[in-house]
Coordinates of C-alpha atoms and ligand atoms in Angstrom, one line a residue:
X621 CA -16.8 25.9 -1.0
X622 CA -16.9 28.6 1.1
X623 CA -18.2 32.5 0.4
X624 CA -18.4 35.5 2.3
X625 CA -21.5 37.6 1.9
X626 CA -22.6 40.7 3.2
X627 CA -23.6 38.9 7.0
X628 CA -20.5 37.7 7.3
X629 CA -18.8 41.2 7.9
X630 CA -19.3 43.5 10.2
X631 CA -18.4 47.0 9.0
X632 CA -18.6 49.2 12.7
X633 CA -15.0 47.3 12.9
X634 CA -13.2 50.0 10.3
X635 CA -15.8 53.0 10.6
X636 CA -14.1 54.3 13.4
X637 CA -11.0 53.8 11.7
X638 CA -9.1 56.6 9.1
X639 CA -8.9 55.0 5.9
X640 CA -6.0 56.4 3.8
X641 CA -6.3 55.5 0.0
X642 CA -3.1 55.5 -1.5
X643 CA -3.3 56.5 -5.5
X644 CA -6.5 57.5 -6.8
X645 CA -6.4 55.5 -10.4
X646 CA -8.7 53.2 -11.5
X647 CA -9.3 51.0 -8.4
X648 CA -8.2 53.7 -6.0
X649 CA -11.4 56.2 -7.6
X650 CA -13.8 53.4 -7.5
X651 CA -13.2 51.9 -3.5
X652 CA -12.7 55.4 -2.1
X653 CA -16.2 56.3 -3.8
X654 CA -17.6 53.1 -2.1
X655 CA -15.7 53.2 1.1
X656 CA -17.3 56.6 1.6
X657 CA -21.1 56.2 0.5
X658 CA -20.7 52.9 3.0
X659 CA -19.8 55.6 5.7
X660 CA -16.2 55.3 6.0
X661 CA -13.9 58.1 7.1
X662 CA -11.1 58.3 3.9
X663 CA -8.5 60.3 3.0
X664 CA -6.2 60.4 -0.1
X665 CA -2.5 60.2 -0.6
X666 CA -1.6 61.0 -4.0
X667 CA 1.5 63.0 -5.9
X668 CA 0.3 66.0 -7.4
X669 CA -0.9 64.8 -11.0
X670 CA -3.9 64.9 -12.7
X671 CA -5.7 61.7 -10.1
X672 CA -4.7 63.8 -7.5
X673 CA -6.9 66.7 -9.1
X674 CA -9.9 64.2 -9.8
X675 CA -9.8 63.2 -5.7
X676 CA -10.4 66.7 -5.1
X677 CA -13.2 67.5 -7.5
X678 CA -14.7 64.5 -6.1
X679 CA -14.7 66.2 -3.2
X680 CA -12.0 64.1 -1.1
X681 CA -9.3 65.9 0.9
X682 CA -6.1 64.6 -1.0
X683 CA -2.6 65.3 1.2
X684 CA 0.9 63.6 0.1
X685 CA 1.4 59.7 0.7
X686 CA 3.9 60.9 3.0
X687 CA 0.8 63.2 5.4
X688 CA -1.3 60.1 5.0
X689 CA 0.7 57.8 6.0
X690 CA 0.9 59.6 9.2
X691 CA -2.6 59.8 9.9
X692 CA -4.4 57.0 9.3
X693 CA -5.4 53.3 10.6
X694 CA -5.6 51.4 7.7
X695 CA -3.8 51.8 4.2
X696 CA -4.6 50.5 0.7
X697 CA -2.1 50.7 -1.4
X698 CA -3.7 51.1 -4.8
X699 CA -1.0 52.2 -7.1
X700 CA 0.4 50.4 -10.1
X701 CA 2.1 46.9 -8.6
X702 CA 5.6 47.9 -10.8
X703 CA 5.8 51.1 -8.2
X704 CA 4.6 49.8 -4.7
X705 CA 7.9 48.6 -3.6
X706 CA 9.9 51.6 -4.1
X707 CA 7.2 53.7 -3.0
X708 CA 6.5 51.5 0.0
X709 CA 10.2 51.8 1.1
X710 CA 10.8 54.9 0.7
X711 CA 7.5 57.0 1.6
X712 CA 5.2 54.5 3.6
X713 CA 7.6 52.7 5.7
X714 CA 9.4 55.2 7.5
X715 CA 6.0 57.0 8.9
X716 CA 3.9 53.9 8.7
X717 CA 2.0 53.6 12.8
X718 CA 2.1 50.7 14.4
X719 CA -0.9 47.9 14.4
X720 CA -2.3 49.5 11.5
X721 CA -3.2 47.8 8.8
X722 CA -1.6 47.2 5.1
X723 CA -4.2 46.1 2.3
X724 CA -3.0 45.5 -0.9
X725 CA -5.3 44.9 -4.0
X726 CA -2.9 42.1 -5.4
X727 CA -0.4 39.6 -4.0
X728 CA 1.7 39.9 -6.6
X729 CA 4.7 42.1 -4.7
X730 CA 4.2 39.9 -1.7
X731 CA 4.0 36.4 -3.5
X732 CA 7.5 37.2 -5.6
X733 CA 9.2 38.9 -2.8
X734 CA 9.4 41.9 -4.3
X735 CA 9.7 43.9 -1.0
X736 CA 9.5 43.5 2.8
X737 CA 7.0 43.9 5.1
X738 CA 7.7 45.7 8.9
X739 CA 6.4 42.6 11.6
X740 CA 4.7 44.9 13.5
X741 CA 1.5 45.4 11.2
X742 CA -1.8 44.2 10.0
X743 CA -1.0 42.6 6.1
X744 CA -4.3 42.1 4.0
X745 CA -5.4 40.9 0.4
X746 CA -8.3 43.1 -0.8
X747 CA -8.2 42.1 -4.6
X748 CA -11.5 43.4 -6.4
X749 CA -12.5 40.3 -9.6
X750 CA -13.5 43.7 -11.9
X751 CA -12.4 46.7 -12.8
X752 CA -12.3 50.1 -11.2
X753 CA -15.3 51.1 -13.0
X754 CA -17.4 48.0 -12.7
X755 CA -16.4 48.3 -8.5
X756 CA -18.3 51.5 -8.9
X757 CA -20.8 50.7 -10.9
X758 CA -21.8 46.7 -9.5
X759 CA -21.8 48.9 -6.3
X760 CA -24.1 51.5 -7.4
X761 CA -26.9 49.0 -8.6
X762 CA -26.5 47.0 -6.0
X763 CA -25.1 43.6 -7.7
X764 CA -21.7 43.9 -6.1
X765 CA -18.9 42.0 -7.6
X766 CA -16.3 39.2 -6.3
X767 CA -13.5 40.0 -4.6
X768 CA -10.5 37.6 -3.5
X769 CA -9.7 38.2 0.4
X770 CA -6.4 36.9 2.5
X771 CA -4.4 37.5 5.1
X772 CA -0.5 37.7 5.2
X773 CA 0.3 39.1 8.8
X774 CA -2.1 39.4 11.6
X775 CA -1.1 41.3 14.6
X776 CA -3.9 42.5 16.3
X777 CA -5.7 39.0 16.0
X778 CA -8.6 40.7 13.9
X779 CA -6.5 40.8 10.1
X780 CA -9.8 39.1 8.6
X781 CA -12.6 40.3 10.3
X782 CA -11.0 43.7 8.9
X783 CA -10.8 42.0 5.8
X784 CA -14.1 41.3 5.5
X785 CA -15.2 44.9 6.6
X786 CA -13.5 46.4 3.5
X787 CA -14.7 43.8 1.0
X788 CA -18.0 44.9 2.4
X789 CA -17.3 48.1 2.5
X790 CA -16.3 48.5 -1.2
X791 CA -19.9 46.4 -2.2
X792 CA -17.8 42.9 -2.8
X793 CA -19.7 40.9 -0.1
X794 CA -23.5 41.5 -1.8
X795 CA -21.8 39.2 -4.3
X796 CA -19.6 37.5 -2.3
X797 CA -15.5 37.3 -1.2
X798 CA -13.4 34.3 -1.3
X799 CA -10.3 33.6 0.6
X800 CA -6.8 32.9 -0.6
X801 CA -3.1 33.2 -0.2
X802 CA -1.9 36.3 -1.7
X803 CA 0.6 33.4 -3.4
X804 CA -2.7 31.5 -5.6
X805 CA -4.4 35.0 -6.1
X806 CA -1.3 36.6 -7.3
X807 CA -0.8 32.9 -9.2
X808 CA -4.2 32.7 -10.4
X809 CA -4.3 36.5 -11.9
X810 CA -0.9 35.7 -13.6
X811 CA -2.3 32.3 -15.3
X812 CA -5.2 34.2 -16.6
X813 CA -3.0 36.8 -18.3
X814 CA 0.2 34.8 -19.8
X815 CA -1.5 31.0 -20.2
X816 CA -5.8 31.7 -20.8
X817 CA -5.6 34.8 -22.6
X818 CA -3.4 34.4 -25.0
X819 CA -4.4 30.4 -25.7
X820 CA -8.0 32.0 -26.1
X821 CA -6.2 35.2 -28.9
X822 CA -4.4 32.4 -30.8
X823 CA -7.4 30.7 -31.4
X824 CA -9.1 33.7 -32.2
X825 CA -6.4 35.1 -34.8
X826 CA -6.4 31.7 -36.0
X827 CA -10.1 31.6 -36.8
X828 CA -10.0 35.3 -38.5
X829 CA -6.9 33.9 -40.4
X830 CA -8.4 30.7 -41.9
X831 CA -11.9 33.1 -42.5
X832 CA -9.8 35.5 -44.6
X833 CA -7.9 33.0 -46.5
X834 CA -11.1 31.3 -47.9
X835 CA -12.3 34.4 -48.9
X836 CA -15.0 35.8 -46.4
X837 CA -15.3 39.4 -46.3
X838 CA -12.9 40.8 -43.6
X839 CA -15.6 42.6 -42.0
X840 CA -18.1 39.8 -41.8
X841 CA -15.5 37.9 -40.5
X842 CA -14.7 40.3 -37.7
X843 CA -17.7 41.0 -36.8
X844 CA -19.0 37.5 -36.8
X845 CA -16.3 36.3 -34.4
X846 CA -16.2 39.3 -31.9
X847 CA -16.3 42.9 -33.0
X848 CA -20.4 42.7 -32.6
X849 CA -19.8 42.1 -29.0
X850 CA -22.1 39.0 -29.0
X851 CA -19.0 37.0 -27.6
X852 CA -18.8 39.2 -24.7
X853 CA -22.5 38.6 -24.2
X854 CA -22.6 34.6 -24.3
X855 CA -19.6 35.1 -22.1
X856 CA -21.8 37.2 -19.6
X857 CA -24.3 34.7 -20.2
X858 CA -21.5 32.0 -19.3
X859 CA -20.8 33.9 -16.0
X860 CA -24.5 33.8 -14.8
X861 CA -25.5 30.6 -16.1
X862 CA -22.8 28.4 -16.3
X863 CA -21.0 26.8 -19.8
X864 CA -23.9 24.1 -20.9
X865 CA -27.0 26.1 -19.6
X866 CA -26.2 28.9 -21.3
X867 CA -26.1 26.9 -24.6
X868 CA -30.0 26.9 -24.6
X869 CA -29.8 30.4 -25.1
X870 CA -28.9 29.6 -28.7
X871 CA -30.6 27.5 -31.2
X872 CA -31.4 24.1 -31.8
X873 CA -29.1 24.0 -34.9
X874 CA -26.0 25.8 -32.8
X875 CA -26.6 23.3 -30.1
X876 CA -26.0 20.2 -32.4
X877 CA -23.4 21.7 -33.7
X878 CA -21.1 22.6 -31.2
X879 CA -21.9 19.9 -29.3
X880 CA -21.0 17.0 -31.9
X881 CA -17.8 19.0 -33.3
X882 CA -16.5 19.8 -29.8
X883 CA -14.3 16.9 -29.0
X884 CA -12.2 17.9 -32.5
X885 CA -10.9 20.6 -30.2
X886 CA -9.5 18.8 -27.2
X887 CA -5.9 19.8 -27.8
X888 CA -3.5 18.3 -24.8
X889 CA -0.3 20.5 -26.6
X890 CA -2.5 24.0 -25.4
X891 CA -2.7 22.1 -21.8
X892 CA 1.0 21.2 -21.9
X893 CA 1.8 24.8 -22.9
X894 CA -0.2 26.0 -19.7
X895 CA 1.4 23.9 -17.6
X896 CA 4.6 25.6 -18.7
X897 CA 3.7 28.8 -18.2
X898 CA 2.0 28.2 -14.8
X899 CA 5.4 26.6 -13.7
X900 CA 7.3 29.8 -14.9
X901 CA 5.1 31.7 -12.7
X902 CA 5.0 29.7 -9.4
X903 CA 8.9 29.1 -9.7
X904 CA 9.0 32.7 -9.8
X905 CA 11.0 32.9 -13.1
X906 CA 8.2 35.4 -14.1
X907 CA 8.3 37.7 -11.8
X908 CA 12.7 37.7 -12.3
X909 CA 12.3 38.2 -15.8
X910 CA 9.5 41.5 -15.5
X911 CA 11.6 43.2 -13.0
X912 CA 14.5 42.6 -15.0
X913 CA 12.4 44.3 -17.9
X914 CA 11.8 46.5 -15.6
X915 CA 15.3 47.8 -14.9
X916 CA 16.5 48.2 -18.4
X917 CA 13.0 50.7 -18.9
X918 CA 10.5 47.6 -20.4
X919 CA 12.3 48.5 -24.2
X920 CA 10.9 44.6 -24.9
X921 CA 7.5 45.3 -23.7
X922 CA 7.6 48.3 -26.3
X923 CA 9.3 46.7 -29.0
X924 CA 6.0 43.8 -28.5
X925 CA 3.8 45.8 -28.2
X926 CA 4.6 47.9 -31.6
X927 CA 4.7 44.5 -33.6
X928 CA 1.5 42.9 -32.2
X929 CA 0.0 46.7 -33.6
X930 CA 1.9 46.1 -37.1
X931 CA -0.1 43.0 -37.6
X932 CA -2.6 43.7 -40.1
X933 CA -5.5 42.4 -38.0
X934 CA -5.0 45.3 -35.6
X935 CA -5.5 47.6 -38.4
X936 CA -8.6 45.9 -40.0
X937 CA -10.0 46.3 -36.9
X938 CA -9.5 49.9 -36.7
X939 CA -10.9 50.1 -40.1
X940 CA -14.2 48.4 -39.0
X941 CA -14.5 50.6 -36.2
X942 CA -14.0 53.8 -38.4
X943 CA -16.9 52.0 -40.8
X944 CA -19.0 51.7 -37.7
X945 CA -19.0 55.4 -36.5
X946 CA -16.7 54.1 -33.2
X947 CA -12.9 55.1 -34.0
X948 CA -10.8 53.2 -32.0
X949 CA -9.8 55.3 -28.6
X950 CA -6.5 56.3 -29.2
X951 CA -4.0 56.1 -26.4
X952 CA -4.4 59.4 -25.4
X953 CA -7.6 59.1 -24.9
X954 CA -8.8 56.3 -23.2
X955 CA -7.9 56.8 -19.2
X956 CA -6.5 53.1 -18.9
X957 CA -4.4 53.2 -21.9
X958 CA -2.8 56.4 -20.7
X959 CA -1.9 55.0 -17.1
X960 CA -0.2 52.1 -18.9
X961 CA 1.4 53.7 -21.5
X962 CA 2.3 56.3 -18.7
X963 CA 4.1 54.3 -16.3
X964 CA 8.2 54.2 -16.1
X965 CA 10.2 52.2 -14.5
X966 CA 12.2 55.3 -13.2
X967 CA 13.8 53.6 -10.0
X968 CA 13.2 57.5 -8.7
X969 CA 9.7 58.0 -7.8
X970 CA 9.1 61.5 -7.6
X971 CA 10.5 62.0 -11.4
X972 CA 8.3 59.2 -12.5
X973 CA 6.4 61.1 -15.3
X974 CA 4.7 60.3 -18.6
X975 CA 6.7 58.8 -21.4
X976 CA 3.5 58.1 -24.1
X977 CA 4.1 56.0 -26.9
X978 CA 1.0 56.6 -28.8
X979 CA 2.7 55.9 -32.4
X980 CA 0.3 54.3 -34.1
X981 CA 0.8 52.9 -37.5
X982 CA -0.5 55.2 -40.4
X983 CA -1.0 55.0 -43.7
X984 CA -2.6 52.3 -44.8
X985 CA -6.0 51.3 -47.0
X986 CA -8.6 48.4 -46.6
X987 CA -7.8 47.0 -50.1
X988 CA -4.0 47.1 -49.2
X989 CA -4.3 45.3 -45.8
X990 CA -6.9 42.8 -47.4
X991 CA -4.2 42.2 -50.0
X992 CA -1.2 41.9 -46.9
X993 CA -3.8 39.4 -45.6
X994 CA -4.1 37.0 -48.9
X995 CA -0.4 38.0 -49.8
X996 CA 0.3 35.1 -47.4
X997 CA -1.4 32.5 -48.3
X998 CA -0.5 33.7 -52.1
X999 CA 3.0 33.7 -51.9
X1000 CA 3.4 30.0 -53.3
X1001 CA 1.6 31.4 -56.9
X1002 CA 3.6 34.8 -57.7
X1003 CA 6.4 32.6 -59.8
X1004 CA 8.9 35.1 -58.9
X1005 CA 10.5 32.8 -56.2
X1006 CA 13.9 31.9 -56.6
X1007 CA 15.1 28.3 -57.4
X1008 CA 17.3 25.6 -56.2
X1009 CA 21.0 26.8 -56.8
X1010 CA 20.0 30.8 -57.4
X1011 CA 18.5 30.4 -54.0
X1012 CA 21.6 29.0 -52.6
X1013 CA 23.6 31.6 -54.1
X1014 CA 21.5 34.4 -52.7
X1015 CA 21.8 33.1 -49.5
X1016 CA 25.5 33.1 -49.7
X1017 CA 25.5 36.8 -50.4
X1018 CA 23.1 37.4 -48.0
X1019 CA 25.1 35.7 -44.9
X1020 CA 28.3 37.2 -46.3
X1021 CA 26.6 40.6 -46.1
X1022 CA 25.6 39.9 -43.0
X1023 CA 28.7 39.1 -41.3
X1024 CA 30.2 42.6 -41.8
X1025 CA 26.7 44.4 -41.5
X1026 CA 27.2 47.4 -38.6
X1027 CA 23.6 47.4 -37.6
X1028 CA 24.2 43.5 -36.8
X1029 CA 27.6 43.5 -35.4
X1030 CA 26.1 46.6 -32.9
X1031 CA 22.8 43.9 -32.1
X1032 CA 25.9 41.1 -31.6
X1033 CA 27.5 43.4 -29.3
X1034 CA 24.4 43.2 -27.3
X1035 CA 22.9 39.9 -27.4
X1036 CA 24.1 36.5 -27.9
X1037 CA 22.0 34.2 -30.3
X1038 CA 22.0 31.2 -32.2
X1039 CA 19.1 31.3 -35.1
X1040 CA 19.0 28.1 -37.5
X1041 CA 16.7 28.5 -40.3
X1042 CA 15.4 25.3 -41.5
X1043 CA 14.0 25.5 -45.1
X1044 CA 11.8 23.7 -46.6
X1045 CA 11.3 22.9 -50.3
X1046 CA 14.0 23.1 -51.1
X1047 CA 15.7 21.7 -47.9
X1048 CA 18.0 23.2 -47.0
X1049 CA 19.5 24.7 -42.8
X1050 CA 21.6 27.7 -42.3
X1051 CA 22.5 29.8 -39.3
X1052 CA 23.4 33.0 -37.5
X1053 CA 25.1 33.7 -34.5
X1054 CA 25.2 36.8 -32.7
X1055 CA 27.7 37.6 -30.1
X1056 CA 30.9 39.0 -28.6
X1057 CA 30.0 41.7 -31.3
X1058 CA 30.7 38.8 -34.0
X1059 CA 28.2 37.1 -36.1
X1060 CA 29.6 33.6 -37.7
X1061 CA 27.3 32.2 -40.4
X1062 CA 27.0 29.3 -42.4
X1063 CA 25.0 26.4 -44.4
X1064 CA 23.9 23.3 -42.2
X1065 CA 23.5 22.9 -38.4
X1066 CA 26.0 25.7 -36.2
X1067 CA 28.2 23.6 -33.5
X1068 CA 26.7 25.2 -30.5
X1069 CA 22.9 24.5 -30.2
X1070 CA 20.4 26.3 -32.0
X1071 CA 18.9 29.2 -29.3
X1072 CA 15.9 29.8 -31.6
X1073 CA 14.7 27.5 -35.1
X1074 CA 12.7 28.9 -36.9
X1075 CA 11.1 26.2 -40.1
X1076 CA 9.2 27.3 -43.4
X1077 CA 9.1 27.1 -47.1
X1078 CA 11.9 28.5 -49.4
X1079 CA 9.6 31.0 -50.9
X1080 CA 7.8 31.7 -48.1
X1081 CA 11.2 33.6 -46.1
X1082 CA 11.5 35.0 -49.9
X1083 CA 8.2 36.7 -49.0
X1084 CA 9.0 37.7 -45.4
X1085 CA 12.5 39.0 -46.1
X1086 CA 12.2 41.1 -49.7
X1087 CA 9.0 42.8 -46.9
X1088 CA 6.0 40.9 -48.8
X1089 CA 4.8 39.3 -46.0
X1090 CA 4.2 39.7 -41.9
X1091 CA 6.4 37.3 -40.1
X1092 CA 3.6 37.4 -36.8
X1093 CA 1.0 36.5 -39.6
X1094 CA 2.9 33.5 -40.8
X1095 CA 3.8 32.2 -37.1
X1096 CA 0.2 32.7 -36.2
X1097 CA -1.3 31.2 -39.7
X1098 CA 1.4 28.1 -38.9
X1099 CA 3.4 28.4 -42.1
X1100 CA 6.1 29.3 -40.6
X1101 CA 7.0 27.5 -37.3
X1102 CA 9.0 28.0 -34.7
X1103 CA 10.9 26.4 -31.8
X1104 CA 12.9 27.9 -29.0
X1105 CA 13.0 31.0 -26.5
X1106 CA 10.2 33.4 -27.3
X1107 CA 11.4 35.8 -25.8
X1108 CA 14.5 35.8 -27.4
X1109 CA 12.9 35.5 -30.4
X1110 CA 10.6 38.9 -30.2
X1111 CA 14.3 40.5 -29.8
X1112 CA 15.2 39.3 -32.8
X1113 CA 12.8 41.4 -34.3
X1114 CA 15.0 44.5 -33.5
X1115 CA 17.1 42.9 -36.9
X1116 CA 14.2 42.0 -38.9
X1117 CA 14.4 45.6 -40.9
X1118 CA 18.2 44.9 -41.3
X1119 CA 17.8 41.4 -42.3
X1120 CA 15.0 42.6 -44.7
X1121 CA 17.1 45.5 -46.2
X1122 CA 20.8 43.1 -46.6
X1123 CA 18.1 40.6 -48.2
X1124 CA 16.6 42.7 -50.7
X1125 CA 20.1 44.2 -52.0
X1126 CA 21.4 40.1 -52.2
X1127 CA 18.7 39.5 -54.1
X1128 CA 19.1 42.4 -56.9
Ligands
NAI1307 P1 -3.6 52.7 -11.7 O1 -2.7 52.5 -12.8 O2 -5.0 53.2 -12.0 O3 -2.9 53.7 -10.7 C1 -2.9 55.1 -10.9 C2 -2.6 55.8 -9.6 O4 -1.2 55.5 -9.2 C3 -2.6 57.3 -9.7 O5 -3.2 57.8 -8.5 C4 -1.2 57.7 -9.8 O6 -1.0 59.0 -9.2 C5 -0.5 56.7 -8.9 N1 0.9 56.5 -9.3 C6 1.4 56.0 -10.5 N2 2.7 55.9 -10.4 C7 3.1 56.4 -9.2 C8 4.3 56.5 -8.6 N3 5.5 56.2 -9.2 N4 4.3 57.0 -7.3 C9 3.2 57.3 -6.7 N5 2.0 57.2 -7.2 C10 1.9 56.7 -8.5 O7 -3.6 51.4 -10.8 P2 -4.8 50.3 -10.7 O8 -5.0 49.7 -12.1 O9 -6.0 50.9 -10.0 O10 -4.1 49.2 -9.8 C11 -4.0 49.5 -8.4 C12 -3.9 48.1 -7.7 O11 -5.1 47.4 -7.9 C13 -2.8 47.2 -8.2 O12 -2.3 46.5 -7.1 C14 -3.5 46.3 -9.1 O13 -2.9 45.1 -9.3 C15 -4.8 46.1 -8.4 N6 -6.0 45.8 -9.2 C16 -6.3 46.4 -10.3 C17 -7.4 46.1 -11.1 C18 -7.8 47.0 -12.3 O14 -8.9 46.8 -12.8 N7 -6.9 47.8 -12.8 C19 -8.3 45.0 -10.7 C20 -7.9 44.4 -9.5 C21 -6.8 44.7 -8.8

């Protein structure tokens, strides 16, 4: 195991060296800060927005990327990773000097080849294990904070020692800097966000679920789990302690506990879903599929992102922190929220500009989302489900509808899908598929393989189609089920309304 710390760099190697920040966001605020109380000489290259006004109350001079570029020794890019290529290509490389020195804060553009890099510079990996504010704050009281350093090119023969200089430079070395490949940082970061995190928000919805269902008051429940912020804290804990240390921070009676009911939680299907996902990334399928997103102006990201906010949890929680005296931020508000609610793909960079999507979800009471929330798991006693053959004979209507439905034959026009629904109680399969602006329907397995299967109780798709019930809750409370392409899936929820609507009138 190997750390750098502060006497391993030697920061007289970049002081006589112009340092030009490029974008002056979240890390690009906090480093410049750093760089220049550790007596660098910087200088910022921003477009003219509202960061570009912050560099200059802060006192920095702040010229165009393009006048930076010119001047200076060493660059770190520190814009958004969706934006570096094109603005790399277009703005940086043409005036870029050489033997400088190119730092970027992630490896992400490098490790999918998202652009190419000129053989006649300095390539480094300066990639800060906080955020911007906690690089200025772990810097101002001294703690530092870890960083992950690596080099990619080296030129002049000194690519790390330069390395070094900026970790320390920023306040990473008082804690320490670790080497890697801009590949496993750029891996690493991406297995944190699409395998750990949301393993770690299943369990967690599945915990607030199960709490609900038997009857716990929602804010207890929330509260108890993480809205007190304890959590965070043990997990701070975790960080300077370690796992089982930390555990005699809490009592005898938790100790016993968690300790003797632990081993009920080894799941290998959560590992075997890791593995997955970790193979996605390092194949590189990821990083195809984002910039694919990317291209057609991220309309999935937006569509997912509106659903995961129709879930009734996301409004409870909103509802405790109104009861609390601490309304949630909204997006406009919060200064991270508006950068990533700001950012277009707009393959033209000087037009990219704000496209907000702050609509949040009104209308609603505590004692109705309480109610949404038990509405699931009461479905099974409202008697008003349908039976055997009337259920049959709804369905019929329904797919028949369905096959001469415009909003459908416009979604077939677009994507090409094979749903099976496999109903339980009474058994019974049926499918839809989409495509070649044609939807075929029918009882029983389709020819062609199912894209997406989706598995739950008769009255239970009663509930979700005639609007009763959240489909997300019952895929994350396990009653209903699903196999197949998630991602296709989530587009499916473009139809849900329609399916809902052609439902309801079947049913009447
Ligand atoms: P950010 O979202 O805060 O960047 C905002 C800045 O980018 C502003 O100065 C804005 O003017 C500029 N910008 C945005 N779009 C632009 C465009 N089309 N053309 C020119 N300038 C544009 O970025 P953030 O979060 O600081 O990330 C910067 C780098 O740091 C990325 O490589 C990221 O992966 C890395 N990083 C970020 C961390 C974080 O806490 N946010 C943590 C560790 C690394």
């Amino acid at each position: 195991m190997h750390i750098f710390r502060d006497e391993d760099a030697n920061l007289e190697l970049v002081q006589n060296k112009k340092i030009g920040i490029i974008g002056y966001g979240n890390q690009g605020r906090a480093q410049a800060l750093n760089l220049r109380d550790s007596g660098m000489d910087v200088l910022i290259g921003n477009r003219s927005d509202t960061y570009s006004q912050k560099a200059l109350e802060d006192g920095f001079f702040c010229l165009s990327i393009k006048e930076v570029v010119k001047r200076v020794h060493i660059i770190m890019l520190l814009i958004p990773d969706e934006v570096i290529p094109n603005v790399f290509d277009q703005i940086i490389l043409p005036g870029i000097r050489d033997k400088c020195t190119l730092v970027f804060a992630s490896g992400y553009n490098i490790a999918f080849k998202q652009m190419v890099l000129p053989n006649n510079i300095d390539v480094i990996l300066l990639a800060p294990r906080m955020i911007g504010v906690g690089v200025r704050e772990n810097f101002l009281n001294g703690r530092g904070y870890p960083s992950f350093i690596g080099v990619e090119q080296d030129v002049t023969g000194n690519a790390r020692q330069i390395a070094l200089a900026l970790a320390k430079g920023i306040g990473s070395t008082t804690f320490g800097a670790v080497e890697v490949t801009f590949q496993q940082e750029a891996e690493l970061d991406l297995f944190t966000e699409q395998c750990f995190g949301p393993a770690f928000g299943n369990i967690l919805t599945s915990a607030v679920d199960l709490l609900l269902e038997r009857g716990y008051p929602p804010e207890a429940v929330l509260l108890e789990l993480y809205m007190s912020g304890e959590l965070a804290y043990t997990f701070q804990k975790i960080a300077e302690m370690g796992i089982v240390e930390q555990s005699s921070l809490h009592s005898l009676t938790s100790q016993y506990g968690s300790l003797s009911r632990g081993m009920r939680f080894l799941a290998p299907e959560i590992r075997e879903r890791m593995l997955e996902g970790l193979n996605e990334i390092c194949s590189g399928e990821f990083a195809r599929e984002w910039r694919a997103e990317q291209d057609k102006g991220a309309s999935s990201l937006t569509m997912m992102k509106e659903i995961a906010r129709s879930l009734p949890l996301h409004k409870l929680e909103s509802e405790l922190l109104e009861a609390t005296g601490k309304p949630r931020p909204s997006v406009h508000d919060s200064e991270k929220n508006v950068q990533a609610e700001t950012i277009s793909f707009n393959r033209d960079i000087d037009t990219v500009d704000s496209q907000k999507n702050g609509k949040f979800l009104a209308g609603w009471s505590f004692q109705g989302l309480v109610k949404d929330f038990l509405n699931l798991h009461a479905y099974r006693n409202k008697g008003k489900g349908l039976e055997g053959k009337e259920y049959q004979v709804v369905l019929q209507r329904f797919l028949n509808k369905c096959e001469s439905d415009k909003n459908l034959i416009q979604f077939a026009a677009e994507t090409k899908i094979c749903i099976v629904y496999q109903i339980e109680h009474p058994q019974l399969i049926f499918f839809m598929q989409f495509g070649d602006r044609k939807i075929k329907t029918g009882f029983g397995e389709p020819q062609t393989e199912a894209d997406i299967r989706i598995i739950m109780q008769a009255d239970l798709l009663d509930s979700i189609f005639t609007r009763q019930t959240n489909a997300m809750r019952a895929a994350i409370s396990g009653k209903m089920r699903f196999h197949g392409d998630t991602r296709l899936a989530m587009r499916v929820q473009k139809i849900q309304e329609d399916l809902c609507r052609i439902y309801i009138e079947s049913r009447n």
